Tab-separated table of C-alpha atoms in Angstrom:
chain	number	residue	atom	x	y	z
A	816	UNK	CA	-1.213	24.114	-21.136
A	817	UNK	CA	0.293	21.109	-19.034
A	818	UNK	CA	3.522	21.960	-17.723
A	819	UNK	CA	3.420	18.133	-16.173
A	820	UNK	CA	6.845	15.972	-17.582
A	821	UNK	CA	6.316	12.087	-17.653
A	822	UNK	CA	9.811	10.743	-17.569
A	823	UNK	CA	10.226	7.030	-18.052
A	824	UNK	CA	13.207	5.347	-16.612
A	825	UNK	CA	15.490	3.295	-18.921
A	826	UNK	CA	17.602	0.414	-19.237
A	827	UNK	CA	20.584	0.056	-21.597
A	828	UNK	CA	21.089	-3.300	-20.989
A	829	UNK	CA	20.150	-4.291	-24.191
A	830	UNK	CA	23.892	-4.748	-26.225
A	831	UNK	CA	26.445	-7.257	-25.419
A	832	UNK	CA	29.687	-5.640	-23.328
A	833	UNK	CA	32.978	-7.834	-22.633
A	834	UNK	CA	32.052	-7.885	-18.900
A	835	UNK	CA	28.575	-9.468	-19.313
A	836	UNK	CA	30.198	-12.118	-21.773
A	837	UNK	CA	32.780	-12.835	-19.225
A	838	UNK	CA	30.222	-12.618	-16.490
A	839	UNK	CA	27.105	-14.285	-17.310
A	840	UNK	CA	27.348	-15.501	-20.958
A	841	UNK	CA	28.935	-14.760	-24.449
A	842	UNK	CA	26.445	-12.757	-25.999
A	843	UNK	CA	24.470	-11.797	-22.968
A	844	UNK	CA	21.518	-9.248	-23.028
A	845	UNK	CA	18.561	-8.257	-21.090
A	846	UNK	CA	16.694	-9.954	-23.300
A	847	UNK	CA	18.672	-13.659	-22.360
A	848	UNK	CA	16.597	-13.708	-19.329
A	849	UNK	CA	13.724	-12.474	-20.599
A	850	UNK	CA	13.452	-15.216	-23.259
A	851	UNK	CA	13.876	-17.460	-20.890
A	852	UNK	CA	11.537	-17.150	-17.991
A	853	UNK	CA	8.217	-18.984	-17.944
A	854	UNK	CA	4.533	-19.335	-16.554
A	855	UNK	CA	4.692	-21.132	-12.932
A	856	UNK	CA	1.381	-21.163	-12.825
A	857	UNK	CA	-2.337	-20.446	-14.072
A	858	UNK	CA	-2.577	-16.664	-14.437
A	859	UNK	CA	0.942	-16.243	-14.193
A	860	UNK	CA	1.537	-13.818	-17.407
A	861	UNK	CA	5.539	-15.121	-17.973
A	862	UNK	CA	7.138	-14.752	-20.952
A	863	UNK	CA	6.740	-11.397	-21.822
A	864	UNK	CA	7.128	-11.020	-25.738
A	865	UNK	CA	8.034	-7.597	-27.210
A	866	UNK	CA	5.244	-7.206	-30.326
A	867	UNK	CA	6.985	-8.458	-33.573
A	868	UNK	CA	9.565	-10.463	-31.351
A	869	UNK	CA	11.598	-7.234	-31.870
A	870	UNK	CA	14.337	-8.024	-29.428
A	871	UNK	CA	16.341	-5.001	-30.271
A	872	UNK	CA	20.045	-4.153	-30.121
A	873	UNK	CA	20.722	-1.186	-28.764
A	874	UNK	CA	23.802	-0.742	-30.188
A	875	UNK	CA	21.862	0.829	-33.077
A	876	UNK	CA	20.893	4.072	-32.361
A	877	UNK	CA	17.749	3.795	-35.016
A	878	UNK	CA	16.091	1.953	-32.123
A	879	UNK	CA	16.449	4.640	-29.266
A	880	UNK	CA	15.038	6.856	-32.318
A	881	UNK	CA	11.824	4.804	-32.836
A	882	UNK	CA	11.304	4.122	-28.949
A	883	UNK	CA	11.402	7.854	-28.345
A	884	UNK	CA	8.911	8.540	-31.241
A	885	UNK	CA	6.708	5.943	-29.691
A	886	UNK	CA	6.809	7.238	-26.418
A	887	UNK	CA	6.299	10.806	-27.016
A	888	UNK	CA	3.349	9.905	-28.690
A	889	UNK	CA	1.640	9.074	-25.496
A	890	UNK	CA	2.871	12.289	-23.889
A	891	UNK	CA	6.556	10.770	-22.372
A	892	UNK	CA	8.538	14.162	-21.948
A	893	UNK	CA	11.964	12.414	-21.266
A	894	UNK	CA	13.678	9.263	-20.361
A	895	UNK	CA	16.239	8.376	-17.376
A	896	UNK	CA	18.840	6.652	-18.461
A	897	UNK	CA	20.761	4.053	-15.869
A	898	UNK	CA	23.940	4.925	-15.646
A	899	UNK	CA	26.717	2.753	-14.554
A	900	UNK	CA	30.137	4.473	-13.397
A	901	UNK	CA	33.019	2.408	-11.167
A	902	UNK	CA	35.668	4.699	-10.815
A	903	UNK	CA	35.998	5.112	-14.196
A	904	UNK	CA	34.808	2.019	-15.827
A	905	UNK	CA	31.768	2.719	-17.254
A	906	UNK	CA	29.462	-0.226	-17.781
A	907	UNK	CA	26.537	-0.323	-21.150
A	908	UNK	CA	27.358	3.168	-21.590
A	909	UNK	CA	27.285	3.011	-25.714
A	910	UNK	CA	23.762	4.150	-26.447
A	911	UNK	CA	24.349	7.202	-24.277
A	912	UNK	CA	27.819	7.559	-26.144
A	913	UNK	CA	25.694	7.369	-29.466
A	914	UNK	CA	22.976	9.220	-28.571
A	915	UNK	CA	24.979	12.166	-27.367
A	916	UNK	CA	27.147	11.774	-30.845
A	917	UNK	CA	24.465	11.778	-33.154
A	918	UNK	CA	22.392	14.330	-31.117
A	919	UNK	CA	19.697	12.017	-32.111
A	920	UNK	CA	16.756	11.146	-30.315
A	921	UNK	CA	15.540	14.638	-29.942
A	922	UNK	CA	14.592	13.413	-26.752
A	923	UNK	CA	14.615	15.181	-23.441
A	924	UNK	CA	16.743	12.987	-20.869
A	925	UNK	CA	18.482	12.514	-17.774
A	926	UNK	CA	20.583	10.270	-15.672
A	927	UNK	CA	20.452	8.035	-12.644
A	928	UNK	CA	23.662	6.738	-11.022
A	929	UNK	CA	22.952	3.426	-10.544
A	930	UNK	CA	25.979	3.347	-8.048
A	931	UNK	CA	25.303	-0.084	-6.199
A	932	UNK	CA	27.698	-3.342	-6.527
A	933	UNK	CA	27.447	-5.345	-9.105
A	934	UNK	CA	26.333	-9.114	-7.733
A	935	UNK	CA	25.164	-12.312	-9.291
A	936	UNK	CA	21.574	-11.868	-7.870
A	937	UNK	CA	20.091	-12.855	-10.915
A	938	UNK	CA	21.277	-16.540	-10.091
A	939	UNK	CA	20.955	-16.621	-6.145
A	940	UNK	CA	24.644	-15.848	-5.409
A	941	UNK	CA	24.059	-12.230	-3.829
A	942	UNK	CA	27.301	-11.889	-2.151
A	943	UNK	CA	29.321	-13.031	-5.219
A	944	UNK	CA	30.698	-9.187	-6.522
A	945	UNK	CA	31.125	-8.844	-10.063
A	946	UNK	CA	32.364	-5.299	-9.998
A	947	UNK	CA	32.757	-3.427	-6.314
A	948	UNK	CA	32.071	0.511	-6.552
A	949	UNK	CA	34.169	2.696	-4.778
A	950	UNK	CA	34.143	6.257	-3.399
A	951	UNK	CA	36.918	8.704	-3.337
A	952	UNK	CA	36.734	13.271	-3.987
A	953	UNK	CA	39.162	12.349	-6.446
A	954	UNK	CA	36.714	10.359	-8.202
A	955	UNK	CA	33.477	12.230	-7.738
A	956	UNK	CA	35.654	15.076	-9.397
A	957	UNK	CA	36.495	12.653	-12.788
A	958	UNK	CA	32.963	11.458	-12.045
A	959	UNK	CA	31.250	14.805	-13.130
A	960	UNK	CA	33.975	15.781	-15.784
A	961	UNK	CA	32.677	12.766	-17.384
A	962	UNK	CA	28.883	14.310	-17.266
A	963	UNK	CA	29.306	17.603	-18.321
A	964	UNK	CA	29.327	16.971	-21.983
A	965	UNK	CA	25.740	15.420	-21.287
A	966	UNK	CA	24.676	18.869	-18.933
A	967	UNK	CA	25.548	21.164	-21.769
A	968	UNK	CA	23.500	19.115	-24.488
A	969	UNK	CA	20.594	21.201	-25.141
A	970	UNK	CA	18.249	17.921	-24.679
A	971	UNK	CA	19.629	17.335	-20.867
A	972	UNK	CA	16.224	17.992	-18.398
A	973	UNK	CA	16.820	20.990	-16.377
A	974	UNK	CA	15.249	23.090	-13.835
A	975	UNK	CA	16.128	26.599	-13.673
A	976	UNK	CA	18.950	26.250	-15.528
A	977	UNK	CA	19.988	23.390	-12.980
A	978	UNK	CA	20.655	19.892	-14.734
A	979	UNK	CA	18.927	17.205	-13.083
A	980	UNK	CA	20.663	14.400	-11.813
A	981	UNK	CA	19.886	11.112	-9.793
A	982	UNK	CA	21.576	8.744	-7.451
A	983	UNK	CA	19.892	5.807	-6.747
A	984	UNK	CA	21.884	4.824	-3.600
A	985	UNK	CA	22.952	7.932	-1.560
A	986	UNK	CA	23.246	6.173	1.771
A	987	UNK	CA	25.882	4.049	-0.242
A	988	UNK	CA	28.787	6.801	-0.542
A	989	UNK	CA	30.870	8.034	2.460
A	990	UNK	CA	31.106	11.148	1.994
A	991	UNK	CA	28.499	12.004	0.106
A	992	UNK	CA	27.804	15.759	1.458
A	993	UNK	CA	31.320	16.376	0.017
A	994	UNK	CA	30.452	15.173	-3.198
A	995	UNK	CA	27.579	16.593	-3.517
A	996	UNK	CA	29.237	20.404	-2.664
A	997	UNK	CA	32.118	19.524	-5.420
A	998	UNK	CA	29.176	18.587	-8.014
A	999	UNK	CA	27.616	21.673	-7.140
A	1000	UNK	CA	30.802	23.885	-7.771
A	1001	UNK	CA	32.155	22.181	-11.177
A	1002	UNK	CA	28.378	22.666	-12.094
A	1003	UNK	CA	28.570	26.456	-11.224
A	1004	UNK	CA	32.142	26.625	-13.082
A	1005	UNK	CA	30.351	25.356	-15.996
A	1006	UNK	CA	27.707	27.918	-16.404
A	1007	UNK	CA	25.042	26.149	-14.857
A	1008	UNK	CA	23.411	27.630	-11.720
A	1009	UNK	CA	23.567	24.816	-10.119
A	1010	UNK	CA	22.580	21.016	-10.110
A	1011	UNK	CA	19.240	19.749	-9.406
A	1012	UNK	CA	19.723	16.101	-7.491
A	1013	UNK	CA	17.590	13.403	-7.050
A	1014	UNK	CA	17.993	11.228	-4.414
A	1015	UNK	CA	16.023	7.634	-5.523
A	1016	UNK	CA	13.982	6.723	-2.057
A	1017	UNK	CA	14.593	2.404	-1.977
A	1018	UNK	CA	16.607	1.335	0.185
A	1019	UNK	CA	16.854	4.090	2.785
A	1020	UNK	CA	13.331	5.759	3.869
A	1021	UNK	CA	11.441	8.372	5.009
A	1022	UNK	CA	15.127	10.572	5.005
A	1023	UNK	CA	15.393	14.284	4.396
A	1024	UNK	CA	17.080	14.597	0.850
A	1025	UNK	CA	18.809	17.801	2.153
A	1026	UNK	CA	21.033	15.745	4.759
A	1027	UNK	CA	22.736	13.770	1.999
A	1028	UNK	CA	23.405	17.469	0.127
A	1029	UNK	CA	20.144	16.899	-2.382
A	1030	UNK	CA	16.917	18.674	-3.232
A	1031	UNK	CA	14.174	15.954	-3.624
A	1032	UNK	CA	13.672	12.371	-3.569
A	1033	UNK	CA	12.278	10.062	-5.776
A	1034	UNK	CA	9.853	7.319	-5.093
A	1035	UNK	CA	10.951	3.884	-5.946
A	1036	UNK	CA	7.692	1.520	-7.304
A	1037	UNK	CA	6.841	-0.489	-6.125
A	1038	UNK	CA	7.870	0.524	-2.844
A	1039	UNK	CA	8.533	-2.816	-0.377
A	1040	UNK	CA	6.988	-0.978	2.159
A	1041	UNK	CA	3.455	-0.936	0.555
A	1042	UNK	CA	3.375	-4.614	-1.245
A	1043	UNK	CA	-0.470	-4.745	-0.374
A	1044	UNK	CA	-2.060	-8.046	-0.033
A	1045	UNK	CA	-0.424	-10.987	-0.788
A	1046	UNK	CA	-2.095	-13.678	-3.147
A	1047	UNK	CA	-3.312	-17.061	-1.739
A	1048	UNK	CA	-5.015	-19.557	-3.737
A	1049	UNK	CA	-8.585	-19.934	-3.463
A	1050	UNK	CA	-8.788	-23.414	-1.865
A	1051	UNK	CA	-7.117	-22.016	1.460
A	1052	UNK	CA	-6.784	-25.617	3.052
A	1053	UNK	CA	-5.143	-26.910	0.239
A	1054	UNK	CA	-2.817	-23.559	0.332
A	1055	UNK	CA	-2.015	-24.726	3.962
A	1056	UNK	CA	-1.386	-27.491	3.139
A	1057	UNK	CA	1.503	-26.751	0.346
A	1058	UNK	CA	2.675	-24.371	2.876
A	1059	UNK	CA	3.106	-27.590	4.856
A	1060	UNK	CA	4.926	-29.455	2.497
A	1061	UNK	CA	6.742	-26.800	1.315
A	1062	UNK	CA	8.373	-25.884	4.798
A	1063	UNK	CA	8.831	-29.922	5.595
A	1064	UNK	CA	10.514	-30.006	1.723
A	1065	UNK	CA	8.090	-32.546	0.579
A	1066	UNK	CA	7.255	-30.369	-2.292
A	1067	UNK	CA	8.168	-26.910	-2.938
A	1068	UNK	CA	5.901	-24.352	-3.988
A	1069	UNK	CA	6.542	-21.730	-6.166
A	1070	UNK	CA	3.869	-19.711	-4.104
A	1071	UNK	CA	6.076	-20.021	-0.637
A	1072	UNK	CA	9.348	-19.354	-2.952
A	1073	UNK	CA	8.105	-15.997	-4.172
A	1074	UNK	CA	6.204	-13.019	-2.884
A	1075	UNK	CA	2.968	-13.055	-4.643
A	1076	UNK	CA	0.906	-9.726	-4.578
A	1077	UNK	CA	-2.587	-8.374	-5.643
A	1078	UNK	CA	-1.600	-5.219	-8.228
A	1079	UNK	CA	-4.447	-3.238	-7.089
A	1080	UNK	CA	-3.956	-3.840	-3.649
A	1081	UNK	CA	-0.568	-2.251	-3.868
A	1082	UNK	CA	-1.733	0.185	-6.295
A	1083	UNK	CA	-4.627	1.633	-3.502
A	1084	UNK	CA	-1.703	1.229	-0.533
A	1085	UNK	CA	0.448	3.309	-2.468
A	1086	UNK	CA	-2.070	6.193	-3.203
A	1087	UNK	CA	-3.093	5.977	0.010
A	1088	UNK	CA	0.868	6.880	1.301
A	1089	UNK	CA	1.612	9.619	3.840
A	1090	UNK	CA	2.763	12.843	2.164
A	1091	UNK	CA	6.418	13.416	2.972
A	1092	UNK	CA	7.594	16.492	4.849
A	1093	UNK	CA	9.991	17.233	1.627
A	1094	UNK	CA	9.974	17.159	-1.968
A	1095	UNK	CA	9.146	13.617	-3.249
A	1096	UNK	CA	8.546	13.030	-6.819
A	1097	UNK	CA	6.161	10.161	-7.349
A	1098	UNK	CA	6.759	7.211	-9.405
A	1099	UNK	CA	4.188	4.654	-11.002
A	1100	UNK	CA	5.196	1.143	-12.406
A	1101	UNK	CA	2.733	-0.395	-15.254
A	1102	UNK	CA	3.675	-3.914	-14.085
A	1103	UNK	CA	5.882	-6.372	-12.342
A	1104	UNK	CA	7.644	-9.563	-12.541
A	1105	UNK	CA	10.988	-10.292	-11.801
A	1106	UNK	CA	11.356	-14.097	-11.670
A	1107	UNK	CA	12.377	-13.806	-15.108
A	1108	UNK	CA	15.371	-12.064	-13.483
A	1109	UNK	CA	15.331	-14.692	-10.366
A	1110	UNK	CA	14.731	-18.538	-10.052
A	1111	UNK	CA	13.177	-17.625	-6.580
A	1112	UNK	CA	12.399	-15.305	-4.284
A	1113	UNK	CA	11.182	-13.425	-7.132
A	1114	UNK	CA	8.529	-10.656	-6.794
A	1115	UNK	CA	4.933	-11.174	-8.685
A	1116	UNK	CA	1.959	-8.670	-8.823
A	1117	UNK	CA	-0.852	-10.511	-10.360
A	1118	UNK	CA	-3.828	-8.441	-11.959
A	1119	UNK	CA	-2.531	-5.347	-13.380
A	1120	UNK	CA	-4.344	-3.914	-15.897
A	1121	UNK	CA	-3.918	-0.789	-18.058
A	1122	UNK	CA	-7.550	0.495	-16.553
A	1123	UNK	CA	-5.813	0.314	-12.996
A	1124	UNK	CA	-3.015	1.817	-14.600
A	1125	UNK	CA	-4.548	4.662	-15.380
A	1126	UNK	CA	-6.277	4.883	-12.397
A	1127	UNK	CA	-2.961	5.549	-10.614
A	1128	UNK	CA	-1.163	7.778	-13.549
A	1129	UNK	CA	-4.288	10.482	-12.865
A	1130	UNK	CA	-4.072	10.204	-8.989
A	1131	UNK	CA	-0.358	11.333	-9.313
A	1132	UNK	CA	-0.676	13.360	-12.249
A	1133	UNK	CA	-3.327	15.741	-10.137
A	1134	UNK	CA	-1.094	15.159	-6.895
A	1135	UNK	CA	2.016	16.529	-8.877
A	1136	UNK	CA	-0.009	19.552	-10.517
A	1137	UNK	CA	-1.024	20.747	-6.788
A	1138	UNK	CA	1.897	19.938	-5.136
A	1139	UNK	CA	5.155	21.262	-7.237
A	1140	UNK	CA	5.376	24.705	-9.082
A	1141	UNK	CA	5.283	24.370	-12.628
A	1142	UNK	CA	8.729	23.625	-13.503
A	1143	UNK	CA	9.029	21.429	-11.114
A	1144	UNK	CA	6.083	19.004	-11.875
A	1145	UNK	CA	8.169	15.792	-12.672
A	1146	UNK	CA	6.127	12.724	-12.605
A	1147	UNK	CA	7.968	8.854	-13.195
A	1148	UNK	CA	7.484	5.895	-14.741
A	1149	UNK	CA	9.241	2.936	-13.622
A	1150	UNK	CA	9.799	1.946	-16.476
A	1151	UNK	CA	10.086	2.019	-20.048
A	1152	UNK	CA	12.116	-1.032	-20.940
A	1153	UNK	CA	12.600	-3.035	-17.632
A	1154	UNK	CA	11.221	-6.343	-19.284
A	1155	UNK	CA	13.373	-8.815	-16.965
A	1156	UNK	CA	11.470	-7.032	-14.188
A	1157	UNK	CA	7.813	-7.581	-16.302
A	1158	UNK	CA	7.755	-3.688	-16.195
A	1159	UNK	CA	7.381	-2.061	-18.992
A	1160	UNK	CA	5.399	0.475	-21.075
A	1161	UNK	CA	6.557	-0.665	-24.174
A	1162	UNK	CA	4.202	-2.418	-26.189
A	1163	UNK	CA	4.503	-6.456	-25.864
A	1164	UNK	CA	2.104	-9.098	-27.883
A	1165	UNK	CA	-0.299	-9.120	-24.617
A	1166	UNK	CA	-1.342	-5.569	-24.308
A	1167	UNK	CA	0.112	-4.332	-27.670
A	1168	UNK	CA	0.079	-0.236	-26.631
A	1169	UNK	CA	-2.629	-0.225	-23.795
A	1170	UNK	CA	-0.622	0.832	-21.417
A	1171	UNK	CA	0.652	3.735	-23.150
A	1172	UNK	CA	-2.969	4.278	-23.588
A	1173	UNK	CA	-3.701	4.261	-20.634
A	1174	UNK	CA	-0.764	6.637	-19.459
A	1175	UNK	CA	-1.786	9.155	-22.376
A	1176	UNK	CA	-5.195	8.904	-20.648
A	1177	UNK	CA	-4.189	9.407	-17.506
A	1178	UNK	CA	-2.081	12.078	-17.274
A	1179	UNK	CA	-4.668	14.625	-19.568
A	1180	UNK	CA	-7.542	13.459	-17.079
C-alpha cells in the first residue's frame, strides 16, 4: 500500500469578484488572459485551450466536483487551495465558501496563504498596489477564527491530528514567530494537537523552517535558482545579431524580452538539487508559460513533455518514500489549474490527459 499523497495546488481565480472588475476589467477571469496570449514564435506552444473550450466558472460548485473526480483518477490525494486574506477582506474565496457548504467535493484539501501584495504585474506596473496586506496579533487571531471551520471539516489534510497549513511568504510578516505560537494555541483550544505549517521556499532560500515558528518547507517549481539552460536559436550569429539590435532598439526580440529555458535542462538541475538539512517537501510543475500572464519578461520552458514528466514525478515519488515517515510523505504538484502560468495538469486540446498519465505513471513506478 502507498501511503504517498499527490497534492495539486489550485487556483480560484476562475469567477468574476467586484475587485477584479474594478481592477483589471468587468468580467475579469483567469481565463481573460489566457484567451488572450499567443505564439511568439515557432515552437512556442501559446494559447493553451482547455479540451472542449470548457472555460469554466467556478462559481458552480459542479465543476470543483468533476475536476476532483478527474484528478483522483490519476491518483491526486488532495488539492491546495490559494487563499487570499487582507485583514479581513478575503479575495476569490467563494468556491472554498461553497465547497465547505455543500461538503462536496469529497476531496481531501488544504490551504496556502497567498499573503503577498496585490500589484498590477500582469501589465508591467509592479509597484502599482492593488490591495496592500498587513500584519497585526490582532489579525492573525481573526485570521485563524476564520480557518477553523475549514480544520474541523473531516476532508481538511492532516498529520497526526495536526491540520496542515501553508504560507507562501513567511519572510513577509513581522512578527511571524508570534503568529505562528497564537496559531498553534487557538489550534490546541480547538481540539487539534497542533498545526502542521508549511512554509512555501520562493522567495527566501535555503532557511530553516523552524526559525519562522514552522515544521517544513515547500519547494517552489520551478525554482529561479535552477532555470537550467537557456534557449538560443540555432543560427547563433544571427542570435547575436538580434541581441544586437535588440540592445541598440533597432528591433526587439521577444527572445532578449523573456527568459527562455530548455524543460529538461531544468528538470535534470532540479533532481540533481542538494538535499536540505530540514524537512522539504518537493514540488514538480508539468509545464510553464507565463507570458500569457506578462507582455514581457515572461518566463518560457520549451520542450516539456509528459515522458519527462514522468521522469521527474518517479524521481520524487521514490525520494519522498525514503525520506519522510509514512504520514508524512506529501509530494506537490504545481499545479492543477495555473493555465495563465502554462502549468497545468488539467487536460487541454494539446495533450488531452497525458500528463495525468504520466503522473499516474509516475508516482506507482
Amino acid at each position: 500500500m502507498s501511503h504517498l499523497k499527490p497534492i495539486a495546488i489550485y487556483l480560484p481565480q476562475y469567477h468574476t469578484i467586484p475587485e477584479n472588475d474594478e481592477w483589471w476589467q468587468k468580467g475579469f477571469t483567469e481565463w481573460t488572459n489566457v484567451k488572450k496570449s499567443k505564439s511568439y514564435f515557432p515552437g512556442h506552444y501559446q494559447p493553451h485551450v482547455p479540451v472542449n473550450k470548457d472555460y469554466y466558472d467556478l462559481s458552480d460548485n459542479s465543476v470543483l466536483e468533476k475536476q476532483a473526480e478527474l484528478a483522483k483518477a490519476y491518483g491526486i490525494e488532495g488539492f491546495c487551495f490559494y487563499h487570499y486574506w487582507f485583514s479581513g477582506h478575503l479575495l476569490l474565496e467563494k468556491p472554498l465558501h461553497n465547497m465547505l457548504d455543500a461538503g462536496k467535493p469529497d476531496m481531501p484539501f488544504c490551504l496556502c496563504w497567498a499573503n503577498e501584495n496585490w500589484t498590477r504585474t500582469w501589465d508591467g506596473q509592479d509597484k502599482e498596489v492593488l490591495i496592500e496586506q498587513h500584519y497585526s496579533i490582532e489579525d492573525d487571531k481573526k485570521h485563524i477564527d476564520y480557518l477553523m471551520p475549514f480544520f474541523k471539516d473531516e476532508r481538511y489534510i492532516k498529520i497526526d491530528n495536526k491540520p496542515v497549513f501553508l504560507m507562501y511568504r513567511t519572510e513577509l510578516h513581522p512578527d511571524i514567530m508570534a503568529a505562528t505560537e497564537l496559531w498553534r494555541n487557538e489550534a490546541k483550544k480547538a481540539g487539534f494537537d497542533d498545526l502542521y505549517l508549511i512554509r512555501v521556499e520562493n522567495h527566501l532560500k535555503n532557511m530553516n523552517p523552524a526559525e519562522h515558528g514552522f515544521d517544513a518547507a515547500m519547494e517552489f517549481a520551478p525554482d529561479s535558482g535552477f532555470k537550467g539552460k537557456k534557449v538560443q536559436k540555432n543560427n547563433y550569429p544571427k542570435y547575436l545579431l538580434h541581441k544586437l539590435m535588440h540592445k541598440t532598439g533597432i528591433k526587439k526580440s521577444v527572445h532578449h524580452q523573456n527568459g527562455i529555458y530548455s524543460y529538461a535542462s531544468m528538470v535534470n538541475s532540479l533532481i540533481n538539487k542538494a538535499e536540505r538539512p530540514y524537512k522539504y517537501f518537493r514540488c514538480a510543475f508539468p509545464s510553464w508559460d507565463n507570458s500569457a500572464r506578462r507582455k514581457i519578461h515572461a518566463t518560457i520552458y520549451l520542450g516539456s513533455e509528459p515522458k519527462i514528466f514522468e521522469k521527474w514525478i518517479s524521481h520524487l515519488a521514490k525520494h519522498t518514500r525514503e525520506k519522510f515517515p509514512e504520514q508524512e510523505q506529501l509530494l506537490f504538484i504545481n499545479a492543477w489549474n495555473e493555465w495563465g502560468e502554462g502549468c497545468h495538469l488539467e487536460p487541454d486540446e494539446e495533450w488531452g490527459t497525458q500528463y495525468l498519465e504520466a503522473l499516474k505513471r509516475g508516482i506507482e513506478a
